[in-house]
mmCIF file of C-alpha atoms in Angstrom:
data_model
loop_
_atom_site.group_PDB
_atom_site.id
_atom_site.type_symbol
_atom_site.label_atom_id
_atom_site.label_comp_id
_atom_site.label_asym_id
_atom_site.label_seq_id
_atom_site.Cartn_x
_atom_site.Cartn_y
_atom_site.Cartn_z
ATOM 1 C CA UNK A 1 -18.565 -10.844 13.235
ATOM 2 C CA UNK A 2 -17.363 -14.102 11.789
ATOM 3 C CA UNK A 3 -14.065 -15.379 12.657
ATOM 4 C CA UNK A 4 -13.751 -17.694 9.928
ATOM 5 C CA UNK A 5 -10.448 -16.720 8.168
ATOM 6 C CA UNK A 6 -11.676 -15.104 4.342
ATOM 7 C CA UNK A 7 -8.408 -14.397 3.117
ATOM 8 C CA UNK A 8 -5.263 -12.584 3.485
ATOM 9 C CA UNK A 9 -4.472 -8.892 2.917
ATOM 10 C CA UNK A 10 -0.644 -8.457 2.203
ATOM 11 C CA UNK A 11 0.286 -4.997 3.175
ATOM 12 C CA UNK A 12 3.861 -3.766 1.623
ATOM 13 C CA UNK A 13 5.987 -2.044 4.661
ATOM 14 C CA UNK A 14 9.158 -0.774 4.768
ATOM 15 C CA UNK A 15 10.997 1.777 7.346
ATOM 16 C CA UNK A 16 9.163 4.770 8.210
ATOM 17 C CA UNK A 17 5.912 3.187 8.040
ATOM 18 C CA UNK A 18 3.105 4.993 9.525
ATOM 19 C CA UNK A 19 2.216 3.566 12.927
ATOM 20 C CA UNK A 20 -1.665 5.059 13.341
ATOM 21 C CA UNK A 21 -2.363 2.724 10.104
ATOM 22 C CA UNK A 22 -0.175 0.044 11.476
ATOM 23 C CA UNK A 23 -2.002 -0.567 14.414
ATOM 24 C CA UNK A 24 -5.395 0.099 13.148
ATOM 25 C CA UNK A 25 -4.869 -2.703 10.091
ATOM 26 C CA UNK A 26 -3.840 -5.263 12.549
ATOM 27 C CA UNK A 27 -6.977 -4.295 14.845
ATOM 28 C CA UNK A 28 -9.402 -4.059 12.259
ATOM 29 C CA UNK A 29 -8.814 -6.821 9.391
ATOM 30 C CA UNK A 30 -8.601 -9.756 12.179
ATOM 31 C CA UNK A 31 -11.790 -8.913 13.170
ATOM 32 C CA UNK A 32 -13.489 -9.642 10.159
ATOM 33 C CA UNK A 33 -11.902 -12.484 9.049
ATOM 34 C CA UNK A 34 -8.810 -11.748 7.407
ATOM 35 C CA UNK A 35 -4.980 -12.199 7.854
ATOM 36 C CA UNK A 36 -2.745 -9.133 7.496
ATOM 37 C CA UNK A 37 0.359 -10.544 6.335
ATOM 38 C CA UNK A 38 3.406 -8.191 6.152
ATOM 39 C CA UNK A 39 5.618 -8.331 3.161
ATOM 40 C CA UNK A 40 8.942 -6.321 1.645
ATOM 41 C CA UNK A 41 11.983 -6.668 -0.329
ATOM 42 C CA UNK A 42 14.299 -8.493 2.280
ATOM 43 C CA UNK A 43 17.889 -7.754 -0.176
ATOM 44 C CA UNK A 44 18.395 -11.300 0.369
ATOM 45 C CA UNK A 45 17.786 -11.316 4.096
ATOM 46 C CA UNK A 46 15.470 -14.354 5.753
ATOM 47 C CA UNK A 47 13.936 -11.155 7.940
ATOM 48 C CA UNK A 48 14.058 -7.407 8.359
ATOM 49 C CA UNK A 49 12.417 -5.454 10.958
ATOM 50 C CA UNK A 50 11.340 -2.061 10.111
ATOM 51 C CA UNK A 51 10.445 0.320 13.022
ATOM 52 C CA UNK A 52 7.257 3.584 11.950
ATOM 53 C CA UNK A 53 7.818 6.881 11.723
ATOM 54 C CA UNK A 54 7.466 7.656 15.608
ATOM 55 C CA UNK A 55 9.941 5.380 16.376
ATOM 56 C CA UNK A 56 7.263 3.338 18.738
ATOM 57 C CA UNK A 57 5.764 0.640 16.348
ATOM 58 C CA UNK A 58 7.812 -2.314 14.607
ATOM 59 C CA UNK A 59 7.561 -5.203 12.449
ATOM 60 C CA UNK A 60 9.928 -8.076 11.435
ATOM 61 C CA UNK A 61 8.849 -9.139 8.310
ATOM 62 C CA UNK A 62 10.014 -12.825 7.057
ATOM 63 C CA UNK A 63 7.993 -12.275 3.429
ATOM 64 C CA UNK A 64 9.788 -11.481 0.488
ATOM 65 C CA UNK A 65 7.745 -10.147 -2.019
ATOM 66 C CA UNK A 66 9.542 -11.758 -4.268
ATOM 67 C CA UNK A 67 8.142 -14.797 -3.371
ATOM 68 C CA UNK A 68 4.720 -14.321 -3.187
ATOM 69 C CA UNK A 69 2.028 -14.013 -5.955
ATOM 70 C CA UNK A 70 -0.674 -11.173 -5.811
ATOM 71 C CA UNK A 71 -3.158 -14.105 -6.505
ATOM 72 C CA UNK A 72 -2.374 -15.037 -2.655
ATOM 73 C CA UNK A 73 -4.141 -11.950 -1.379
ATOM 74 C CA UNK A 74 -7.585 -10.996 -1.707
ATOM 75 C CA UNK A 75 -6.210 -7.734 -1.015
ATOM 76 C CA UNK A 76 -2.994 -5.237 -1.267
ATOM 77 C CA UNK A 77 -2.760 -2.207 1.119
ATOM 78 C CA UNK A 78 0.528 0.241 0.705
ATOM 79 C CA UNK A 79 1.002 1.437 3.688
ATOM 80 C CA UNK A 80 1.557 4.968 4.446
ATOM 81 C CA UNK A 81 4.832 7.171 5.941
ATOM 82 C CA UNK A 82 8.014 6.915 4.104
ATOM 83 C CA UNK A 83 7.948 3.005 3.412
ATOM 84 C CA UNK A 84 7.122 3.359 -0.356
ATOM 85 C CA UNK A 85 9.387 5.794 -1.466
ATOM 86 C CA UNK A 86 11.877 3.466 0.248
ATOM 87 C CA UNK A 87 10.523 0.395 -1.759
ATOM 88 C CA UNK A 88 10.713 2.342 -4.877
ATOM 89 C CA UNK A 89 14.843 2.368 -4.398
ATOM 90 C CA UNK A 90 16.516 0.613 -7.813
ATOM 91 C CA UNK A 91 20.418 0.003 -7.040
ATOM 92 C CA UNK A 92 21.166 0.393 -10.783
ATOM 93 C CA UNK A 93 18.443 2.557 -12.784
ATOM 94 C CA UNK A 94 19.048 2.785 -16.400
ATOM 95 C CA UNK A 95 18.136 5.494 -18.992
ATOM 96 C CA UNK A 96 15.145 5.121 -20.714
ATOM 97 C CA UNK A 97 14.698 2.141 -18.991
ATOM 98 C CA UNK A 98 11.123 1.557 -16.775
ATOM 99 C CA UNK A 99 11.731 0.805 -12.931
ATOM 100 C CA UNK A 100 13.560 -2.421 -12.117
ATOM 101 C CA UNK A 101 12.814 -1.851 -8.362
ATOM 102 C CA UNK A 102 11.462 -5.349 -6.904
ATOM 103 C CA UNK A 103 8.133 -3.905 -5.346
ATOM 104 C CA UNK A 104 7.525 -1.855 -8.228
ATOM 105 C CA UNK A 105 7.997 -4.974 -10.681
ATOM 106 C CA UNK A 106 5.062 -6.827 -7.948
ATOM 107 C CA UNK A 107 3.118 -3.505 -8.005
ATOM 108 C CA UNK A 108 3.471 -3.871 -11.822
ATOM 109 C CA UNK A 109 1.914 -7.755 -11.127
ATOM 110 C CA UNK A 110 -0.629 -7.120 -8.494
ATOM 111 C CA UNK A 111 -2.079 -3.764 -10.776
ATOM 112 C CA UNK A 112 -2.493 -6.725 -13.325
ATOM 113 C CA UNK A 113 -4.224 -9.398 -11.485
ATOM 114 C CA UNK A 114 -7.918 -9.429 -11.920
ATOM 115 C CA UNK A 115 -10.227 -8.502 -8.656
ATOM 116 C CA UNK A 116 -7.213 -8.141 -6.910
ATOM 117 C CA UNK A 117 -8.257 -4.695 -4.864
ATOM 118 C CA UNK A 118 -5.080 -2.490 -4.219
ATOM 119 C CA UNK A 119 -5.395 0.249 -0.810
ATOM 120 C CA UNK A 120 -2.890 3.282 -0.569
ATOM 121 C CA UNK A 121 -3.536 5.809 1.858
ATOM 122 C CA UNK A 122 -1.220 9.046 2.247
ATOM 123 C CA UNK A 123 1.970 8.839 0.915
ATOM 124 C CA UNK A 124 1.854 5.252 -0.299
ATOM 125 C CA UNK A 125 0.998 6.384 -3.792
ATOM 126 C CA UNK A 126 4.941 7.329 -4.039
ATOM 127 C CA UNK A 127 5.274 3.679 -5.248
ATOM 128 C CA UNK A 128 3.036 3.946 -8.115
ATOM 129 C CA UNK A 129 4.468 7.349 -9.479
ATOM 130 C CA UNK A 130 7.790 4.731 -10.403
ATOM 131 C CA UNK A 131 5.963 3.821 -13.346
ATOM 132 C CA UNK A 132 4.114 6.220 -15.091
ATOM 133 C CA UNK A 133 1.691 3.429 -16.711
ATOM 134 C CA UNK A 134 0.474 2.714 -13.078
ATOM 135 C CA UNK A 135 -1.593 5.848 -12.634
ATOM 136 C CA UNK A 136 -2.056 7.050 -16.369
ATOM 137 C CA UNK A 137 -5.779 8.415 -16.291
ATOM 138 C CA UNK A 138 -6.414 6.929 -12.438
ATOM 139 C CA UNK A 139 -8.187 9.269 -10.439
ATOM 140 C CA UNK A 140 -7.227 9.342 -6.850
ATOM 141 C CA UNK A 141 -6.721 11.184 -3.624
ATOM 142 C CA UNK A 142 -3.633 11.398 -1.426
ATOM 143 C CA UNK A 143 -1.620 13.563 1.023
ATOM 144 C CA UNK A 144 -1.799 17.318 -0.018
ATOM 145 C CA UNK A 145 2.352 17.208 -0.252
ATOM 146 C CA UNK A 146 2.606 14.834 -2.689
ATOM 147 C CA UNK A 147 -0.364 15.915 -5.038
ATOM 148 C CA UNK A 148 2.242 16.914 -7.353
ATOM 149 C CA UNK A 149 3.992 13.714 -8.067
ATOM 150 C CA UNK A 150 1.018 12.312 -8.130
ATOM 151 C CA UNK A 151 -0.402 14.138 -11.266
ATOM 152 C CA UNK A 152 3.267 14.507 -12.849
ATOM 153 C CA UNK A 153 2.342 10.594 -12.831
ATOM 154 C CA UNK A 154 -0.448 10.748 -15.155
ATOM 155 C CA UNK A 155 -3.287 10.693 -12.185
ATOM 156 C CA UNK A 156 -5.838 12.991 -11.582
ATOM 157 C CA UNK A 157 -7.027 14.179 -8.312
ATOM 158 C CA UNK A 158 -10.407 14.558 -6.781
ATOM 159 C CA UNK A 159 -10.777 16.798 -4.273
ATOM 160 C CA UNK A 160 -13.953 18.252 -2.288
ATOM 161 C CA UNK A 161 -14.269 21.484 0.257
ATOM 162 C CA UNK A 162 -10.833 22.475 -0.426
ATOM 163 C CA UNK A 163 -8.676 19.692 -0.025
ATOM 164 C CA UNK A 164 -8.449 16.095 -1.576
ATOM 165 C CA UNK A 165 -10.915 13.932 -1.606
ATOM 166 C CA UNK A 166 -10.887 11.314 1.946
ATOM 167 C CA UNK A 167 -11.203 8.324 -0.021
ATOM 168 C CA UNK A 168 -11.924 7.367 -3.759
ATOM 169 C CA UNK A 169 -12.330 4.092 -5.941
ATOM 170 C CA UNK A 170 -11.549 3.743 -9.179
ATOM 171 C CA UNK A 171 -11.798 0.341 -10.267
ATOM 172 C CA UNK A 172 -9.875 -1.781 -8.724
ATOM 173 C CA UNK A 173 -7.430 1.292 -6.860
ATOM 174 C CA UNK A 174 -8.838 2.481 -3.330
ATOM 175 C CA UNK A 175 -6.824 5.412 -2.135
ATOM 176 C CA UNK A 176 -7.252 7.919 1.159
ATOM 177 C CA UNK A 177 -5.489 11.142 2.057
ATOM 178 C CA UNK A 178 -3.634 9.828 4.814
ATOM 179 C CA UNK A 179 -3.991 8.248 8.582
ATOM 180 C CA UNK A 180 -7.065 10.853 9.565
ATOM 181 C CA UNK A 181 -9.558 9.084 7.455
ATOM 182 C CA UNK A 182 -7.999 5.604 8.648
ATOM 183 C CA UNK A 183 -11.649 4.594 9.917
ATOM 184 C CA UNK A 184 -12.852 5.390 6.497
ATOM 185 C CA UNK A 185 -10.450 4.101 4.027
ATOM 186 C CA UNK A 186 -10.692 0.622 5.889
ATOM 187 C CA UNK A 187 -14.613 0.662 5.721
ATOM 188 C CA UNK A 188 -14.291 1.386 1.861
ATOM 189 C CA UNK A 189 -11.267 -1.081 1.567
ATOM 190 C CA UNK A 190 -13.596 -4.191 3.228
ATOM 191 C CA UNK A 191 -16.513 -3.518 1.267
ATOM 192 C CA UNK A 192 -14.473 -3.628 -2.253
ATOM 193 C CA UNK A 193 -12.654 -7.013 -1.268
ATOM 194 C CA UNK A 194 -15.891 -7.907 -0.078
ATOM 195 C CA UNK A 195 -18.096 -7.404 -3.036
ATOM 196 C CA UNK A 196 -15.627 -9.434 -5.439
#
């Protein structure tokens, strides 16, 4: 495997994070040549550490993704747990009014930026379903509990042998049902940011 560095893969994290994906994105990635580089809304902060849902794993993040252009990253991975329902937060939401949330305005960036490859695995979907535009017509997979939100979103979902789907592309979206089919969804994710 070549060590040269190929790019950076910015990975949005917030509390309640899942910790299987964690670990096995800062494992993996390294080894074939990228940077995983942690970002979040900081509120203003110069750094925020999150801990994962088991309470074991945590991260200080010094990235604001407010600061940072999708362009940077040659690929975007939400990561899994509770961390994007978090992100989704809006302190004042207005009627009528589409998400002012600060990840979901980058999410709204980084769905726009061409051959920029976006990962969500589990729950991380929850970000996209603040802005039904996101997933209008996408067809995905994701954790069986959330299914719903998912499709009240405008997505569809693929599933095989009685469950979703373990991981599906469609364009440039690569999702996975959640930390089982880690192994897998990483696979897929190289080989997309890989072939653009």
């Amino acid at each position: 495997m070549n060590q040269e560095i190929k790019g950076k893969i910015g990975v949005l994290i917030e509390e309640h994070f899942d910790e299987t994906e964690y670990r096995r994105f800062n494992e993996f990635f390294p080894q074939w040549g990228y940077e995983v580089e942690y970002i979040s809304h900081l509120w203003g902060q110069e750094k925020l550490t999150f801990k994962g849902n088991d309470r074991e794993a945590e991260v200080t993040v010094t990235i604001d993704l407010q600061t940072v252009n999708p362009r940077d990253y040659k690929g975007l991975i939400l990561i899994g747990g509770y961390a994007m329902d978090r992100l989704r937060y809006q302190v004042n939401p207005e009627a009528g009014k589409p998400s002012q949330a600060p990840a979901v305005e980058f999410l709204r960036q980084a769905v726009h930026t061409e051959g920029l490859k976006i990962g969500t695995i589990c729950h991380s979907l929850w970000l996209f379903c603040a802005d039904r535009t996101l997933l209008k017509g996408k067809k995905v997979t994701c954790a069986h509990n959330i299914i719903a939100d998912v499709e009240n979103a405008g997505a569809i979902a693929i599933y095989e042998s009685g469950e979703t789907i373990a991981t599906y592309v469609d364009g440039n979206l690569i999702s996975a049902r959640h930390p089982g089919v880690v192994e897998e969804f990483m696979t897929v994710f190289l080989s997309q940011i890989e072939k653009s």
